[in-house]
mmCIF file of C-alpha atoms in Angstrom:
data_model
loop_
_atom_site.group_PDB
_atom_site.id
_atom_site.type_symbol
_atom_site.label_atom_id
_atom_site.label_comp_id
_atom_site.label_asym_id
_atom_site.label_seq_id
_atom_site.Cartn_x
_atom_site.Cartn_y
_atom_site.Cartn_z
ATOM 1 C CA UNK D 111 -54.831 -102.747 -68.687
ATOM 2 C CA UNK D 112 -53.347 -104.044 -71.963
ATOM 3 C CA UNK D 113 -53.501 -101.532 -74.838
ATOM 4 C CA UNK D 114 -55.530 -102.051 -77.892
ATOM 5 C CA UNK D 115 -53.555 -102.266 -81.217
ATOM 6 C CA UNK D 116 -55.244 -99.445 -82.949
ATOM 7 C CA UNK D 117 -58.520 -98.000 -81.774
ATOM 8 C CA UNK D 118 -61.134 -97.267 -84.279
ATOM 9 C CA UNK D 119 -63.006 -94.017 -83.596
ATOM 10 C CA UNK D 120 -66.645 -94.357 -84.704
ATOM 11 C CA UNK D 121 -68.580 -92.039 -82.519
ATOM 12 C CA UNK D 122 -68.901 -88.381 -82.863
ATOM 13 C CA UNK D 123 -68.182 -87.287 -79.227
ATOM 14 C CA UNK D 124 -64.868 -89.002 -79.443
ATOM 15 C CA UNK D 125 -63.990 -87.604 -82.685
ATOM 16 C CA UNK D 126 -64.804 -84.155 -81.610
ATOM 17 C CA UNK D 127 -62.680 -84.583 -78.348
ATOM 18 C CA UNK D 128 -59.785 -85.440 -80.530
ATOM 19 C CA UNK D 129 -60.285 -82.797 -83.180
ATOM 20 C CA UNK D 130 -59.289 -79.970 -80.733
ATOM 21 C CA UNK D 131 -55.881 -78.878 -81.889
ATOM 22 C CA UNK D 132 -54.109 -78.719 -78.564
ATOM 23 C CA UNK D 133 -55.750 -82.072 -77.751
ATOM 24 C CA UNK D 134 -54.445 -83.731 -80.965
ATOM 25 C CA UNK D 135 -50.889 -82.238 -80.158
ATOM 26 C CA UNK D 136 -50.993 -83.658 -76.662
ATOM 27 C CA UNK D 137 -52.333 -86.960 -77.872
ATOM 28 C CA UNK D 138 -49.557 -87.174 -80.506
ATOM 29 C CA UNK D 139 -46.880 -86.136 -77.997
ATOM 30 C CA UNK D 140 -48.082 -88.717 -75.343
ATOM 31 C CA UNK D 141 -47.974 -91.309 -77.944
ATOM 32 C CA UNK D 142 -44.360 -90.449 -78.686
ATOM 33 C CA UNK D 143 -43.330 -90.189 -75.046
ATOM 34 C CA UNK D 144 -45.572 -93.300 -74.136
ATOM 35 C CA UNK D 145 -45.934 -91.907 -70.703
ATOM 36 C CA UNK D 146 -45.889 -88.266 -69.534
ATOM 37 C CA UNK D 147 -47.238 -85.859 -66.829
ATOM 38 C CA UNK D 148 -49.266 -82.773 -67.654
ATOM 39 C CA UNK D 149 -46.184 -80.629 -66.584
ATOM 40 C CA UNK D 150 -44.005 -82.425 -68.913
ATOM 41 C CA UNK D 151 -46.472 -82.045 -71.830
ATOM 42 C CA UNK D 152 -47.155 -78.218 -70.981
ATOM 43 C CA UNK D 153 -43.484 -77.400 -71.290
ATOM 44 C CA UNK D 154 -43.465 -79.101 -74.918
ATOM 45 C CA UNK D 155 -46.649 -77.114 -75.929
ATOM 46 C CA UNK D 156 -45.955 -74.011 -74.194
ATOM 47 C CA UNK D 157 -49.118 -73.795 -72.277
ATOM 48 C CA UNK D 158 -50.221 -73.692 -68.685
ATOM 49 C CA UNK D 159 -50.185 -76.866 -66.689
ATOM 50 C CA UNK D 160 -53.943 -76.537 -65.596
ATOM 51 C CA UNK D 161 -54.899 -76.111 -69.294
ATOM 52 C CA UNK D 162 -53.026 -79.192 -70.303
ATOM 53 C CA UNK D 163 -54.547 -81.112 -67.380
ATOM 54 C CA UNK D 164 -57.959 -80.157 -68.423
ATOM 55 C CA UNK D 165 -57.452 -81.349 -71.991
ATOM 56 C CA UNK D 166 -55.717 -84.548 -70.948
ATOM 57 C CA UNK D 167 -58.866 -85.205 -68.646
ATOM 58 C CA UNK D 168 -60.939 -84.605 -71.757
ATOM 59 C CA UNK D 169 -59.112 -87.281 -73.799
ATOM 60 C CA UNK D 170 -59.483 -89.590 -70.719
ATOM 61 C CA UNK D 171 -63.148 -89.232 -70.515
ATOM 62 C CA UNK D 172 -63.389 -90.527 -74.119
ATOM 63 C CA UNK D 173 -61.029 -93.554 -73.383
ATOM 64 C CA UNK D 174 -58.138 -92.123 -75.615
ATOM 65 C CA UNK D 175 -55.584 -91.988 -72.716
ATOM 66 C CA UNK D 176 -55.513 -93.348 -69.172
ATOM 67 C CA UNK D 177 -53.580 -92.934 -65.965
ATOM 68 C CA UNK D 178 -50.195 -94.692 -66.110
ATOM 69 C CA UNK D 179 -48.026 -96.009 -63.320
ATOM 70 C CA UNK D 180 -46.056 -93.485 -61.498
ATOM 71 C CA UNK D 181 -42.607 -92.954 -62.913
ATOM 72 C CA UNK D 182 -41.060 -91.343 -59.803
ATOM 73 C CA UNK D 183 -40.683 -87.640 -59.076
ATOM 74 C CA UNK D 184 -43.589 -86.084 -57.522
ATOM 75 C CA UNK D 185 -46.001 -88.388 -56.090
ATOM 76 C CA UNK D 186 -48.845 -85.948 -56.559
ATOM 77 C CA UNK D 187 -48.323 -85.708 -60.265
ATOM 78 C CA UNK D 188 -50.469 -88.028 -62.541
ATOM 79 C CA UNK D 189 -48.960 -89.925 -65.315
ATOM 80 C CA UNK D 190 -50.838 -90.549 -68.562
ATOM 81 C CA UNK D 191 -50.498 -92.949 -71.399
ATOM 82 C CA UNK D 192 -52.468 -93.691 -74.609
ATOM 83 C CA UNK D 193 -54.981 -96.552 -74.412
ATOM 84 C CA UNK D 194 -54.022 -97.855 -77.704
ATOM 85 C CA UNK D 195 -51.218 -97.931 -80.218
ATOM 86 C CA UNK D 196 -52.862 -95.193 -82.298
ATOM 87 C CA UNK D 197 -56.396 -94.454 -83.656
ATOM 88 C CA UNK D 198 -57.998 -95.026 -86.974
ATOM 89 C CA UNK D 199 -60.809 -92.612 -88.164
ATOM 90 C CA UNK D 200 -62.386 -93.900 -91.440
ATOM 91 C CA UNK D 201 -64.645 -92.037 -93.751
ATOM 92 C CA UNK D 202 -67.175 -94.672 -94.039
ATOM 93 C CA UNK D 203 -67.932 -94.508 -90.384
ATOM 94 C CA UNK D 204 -69.175 -90.986 -90.503
ATOM 95 C CA UNK D 205 -71.128 -90.847 -93.854
ATOM 96 C CA UNK D 206 -74.473 -91.673 -92.262
ATOM 97 C CA UNK D 207 -75.341 -87.990 -91.390
ATOM 98 C CA UNK D 208 -74.386 -84.577 -92.444
ATOM 99 C CA UNK D 209 -73.094 -83.397 -89.054
ATOM 100 C CA UNK D 210 -71.080 -86.639 -88.879
ATOM 101 C CA UNK D 211 -69.418 -86.070 -92.214
ATOM 102 C CA UNK D 212 -68.758 -82.535 -91.571
ATOM 103 C CA UNK D 213 -67.014 -83.484 -88.212
ATOM 104 C CA UNK D 214 -65.017 -86.125 -90.010
ATOM 105 C CA UNK D 215 -63.940 -83.643 -92.769
ATOM 106 C CA UNK D 216 -62.807 -80.907 -89.955
ATOM 107 C CA UNK D 217 -60.760 -83.666 -88.170
ATOM 108 C CA UNK D 218 -59.182 -84.829 -91.293
ATOM 109 C CA UNK D 219 -58.212 -81.325 -92.298
ATOM 110 C CA UNK D 220 -56.854 -80.599 -88.888
ATOM 111 C CA UNK D 221 -54.840 -83.883 -88.860
ATOM 112 C CA UNK D 222 -53.343 -82.884 -92.322
ATOM 113 C CA UNK D 223 -52.678 -79.360 -91.326
ATOM 114 C CA UNK D 224 -50.664 -80.493 -88.173
ATOM 115 C CA UNK D 225 -48.873 -83.272 -90.325
ATOM 116 C CA UNK D 226 -47.988 -80.673 -92.806
ATOM 117 C CA UNK D 227 -46.559 -78.324 -90.024
ATOM 118 C CA UNK D 228 -44.447 -81.260 -88.678
ATOM 119 C CA UNK D 229 -42.893 -81.706 -92.048
ATOM 120 C CA UNK D 230 -42.369 -77.814 -92.639
ATOM 121 C CA UNK D 231 -40.560 -77.846 -89.269
ATOM 122 C CA UNK D 232 -38.430 -80.651 -90.412
ATOM 123 C CA UNK D 233 -37.436 -78.811 -93.527
ATOM 124 C CA UNK D 234 -36.763 -75.709 -91.526
ATOM 125 C CA UNK D 235 -34.383 -77.731 -89.269
ATOM 126 C CA UNK D 236 -33.043 -79.864 -91.905
ATOM 127 C CA UNK D 237 -29.619 -78.465 -91.515
ATOM 128 C CA UNK D 238 -29.424 -79.456 -87.832
ATOM 129 C CA UNK D 239 -29.865 -83.152 -88.769
ATOM 130 C CA UNK D 240 -27.078 -85.312 -90.007
ATOM 131 C CA UNK D 241 -26.376 -86.170 -93.536
ATOM 132 C CA UNK D 242 -27.194 -89.719 -92.642
ATOM 133 C CA UNK D 243 -30.778 -88.698 -91.334
ATOM 134 C CA UNK D 244 -31.295 -86.468 -94.320
ATOM 135 C CA UNK D 245 -30.363 -89.159 -96.660
ATOM 136 C CA UNK D 246 -32.591 -91.630 -94.904
ATOM 137 C CA UNK D 247 -35.593 -89.506 -95.133
ATOM 138 C CA UNK D 248 -37.770 -90.385 -98.072
ATOM 139 C CA UNK D 249 -39.565 -87.830 -99.918
ATOM 140 C CA UNK D 250 -41.302 -88.974 -103.095
ATOM 141 C CA UNK D 251 -44.549 -88.862 -104.950
ATOM 142 C CA UNK D 252 -46.034 -91.744 -107.014
ATOM 143 C CA UNK D 253 -48.771 -91.197 -109.510
ATOM 144 C CA UNK D 254 -50.481 -94.468 -110.430
ATOM 145 C CA UNK D 255 -53.722 -95.687 -111.945
ATOM 146 C CA UNK D 256 -55.431 -98.015 -109.536
ATOM 147 C CA UNK D 257 -58.993 -99.298 -108.903
ATOM 148 C CA UNK D 258 -60.434 -98.323 -105.356
ATOM 149 C CA UNK D 259 -59.987 -101.921 -104.441
ATOM 150 C CA UNK D 260 -56.227 -101.799 -105.310
ATOM 151 C CA UNK D 261 -55.763 -98.574 -103.408
ATOM 152 C CA UNK D 262 -57.337 -100.182 -100.465
ATOM 153 C CA UNK D 263 -55.227 -103.172 -100.597
ATOM 154 C CA UNK D 264 -51.987 -101.036 -101.170
ATOM 155 C CA UNK D 265 -52.988 -98.891 -98.016
ATOM 156 C CA UNK D 266 -53.291 -102.202 -95.819
ATOM 157 C CA UNK D 267 -49.874 -103.515 -97.097
ATOM 158 C CA UNK D 268 -48.280 -100.289 -96.262
ATOM 159 C CA UNK D 269 -49.805 -100.235 -92.758
ATOM 160 C CA UNK D 270 -48.734 -103.875 -92.215
ATOM 161 C CA UNK D 271 -45.434 -102.996 -93.171
ATOM 162 C CA UNK D 272 -45.370 -99.993 -90.864
ATOM 163 C CA UNK D 273 -46.643 -102.134 -87.881
ATOM 164 C CA UNK D 274 -43.796 -104.544 -88.506
ATOM 165 C CA UNK D 275 -41.177 -101.841 -88.181
ATOM 166 C CA UNK D 276 -43.010 -100.391 -85.244
ATOM 167 C CA UNK D 277 -42.937 -103.635 -83.382
ATOM 168 C CA UNK D 278 -39.259 -104.239 -84.315
ATOM 169 C CA UNK D 279 -38.658 -100.688 -82.877
ATOM 170 C CA UNK D 280 -40.400 -101.282 -79.643
ATOM 171 C CA UNK D 281 -38.832 -104.791 -79.206
ATOM 172 C CA UNK D 282 -35.313 -103.364 -79.770
ATOM 173 C CA UNK D 283 -35.833 -100.504 -77.392
ATOM 174 C CA UNK D 284 -37.339 -102.906 -74.655
ATOM 175 C CA UNK D 285 -33.968 -104.725 -75.228
ATOM 176 C CA UNK D 286 -32.129 -101.553 -74.463
ATOM 177 C CA UNK D 287 -31.132 -100.925 -78.013
ATOM 178 C CA UNK D 288 -31.606 -97.140 -78.229
ATOM 179 C CA UNK D 289 -28.522 -95.882 -79.775
ATOM 180 C CA UNK D 290 -29.188 -93.693 -82.892
ATOM 181 C CA UNK D 291 -32.971 -94.053 -82.591
ATOM 182 C CA UNK D 292 -35.122 -90.814 -83.247
ATOM 183 C CA UNK D 293 -38.941 -90.275 -83.506
ATOM 184 C CA UNK D 294 -39.853 -90.555 -87.146
ATOM 185 C CA UNK D 295 -43.163 -89.494 -88.709
ATOM 186 C CA UNK D 296 -44.282 -91.295 -91.810
ATOM 187 C CA UNK D 297 -47.176 -89.794 -93.503
ATOM 188 C CA UNK D 298 -48.868 -91.739 -96.257
ATOM 189 C CA UNK D 299 -51.617 -90.229 -98.367
ATOM 190 C CA UNK D 300 -53.427 -92.098 -101.188
ATOM 191 C CA UNK D 301 -56.278 -90.338 -102.921
ATOM 192 C CA UNK D 302 -57.884 -90.142 -106.283
ATOM 193 C CA UNK D 303 -57.500 -87.134 -108.422
ATOM 194 C CA UNK D 304 -58.471 -85.846 -111.871
ATOM 195 C CA UNK D 305 -56.367 -83.664 -114.255
#
């Protein structure tokens, strides 16, 4: 089955399935690995394989992941992969009812907490990364005055740029160019504020 580019999540059930903290970690790890077994993921999250298998099945029930072709090893183990190249969860799709809006807010807070934890871990481990990697890692803040339409346009341009780099990376890896490549997280937030 061909994978979707980015899967929009608009239903409450799928949002709630992804909003479980362990499931979101598993989804993120599976996205990075592209394929993995419950045993492999259990080692990374320090949880029992049976618990990880349960949560993987829940993600699969909502179409977020699917069984992948076996990669060798134990023929009894299931291999999993994401069904898309990421998900998008937009505020506008959850504003129509208080329960949906509350679920969207809870999901957004969880995702941001996990992203902040990823960045804190990088800062704690920064000394273990080379000077080249530390110099390459951007850390900036921009405060600009925009209209809502301009902010939306800026976000779309940033996502298009990111997709180009992701495709370039996937193509290079498919051609065997893996030297010097590491997993990189790029978190972009744009939001209005008042002082």
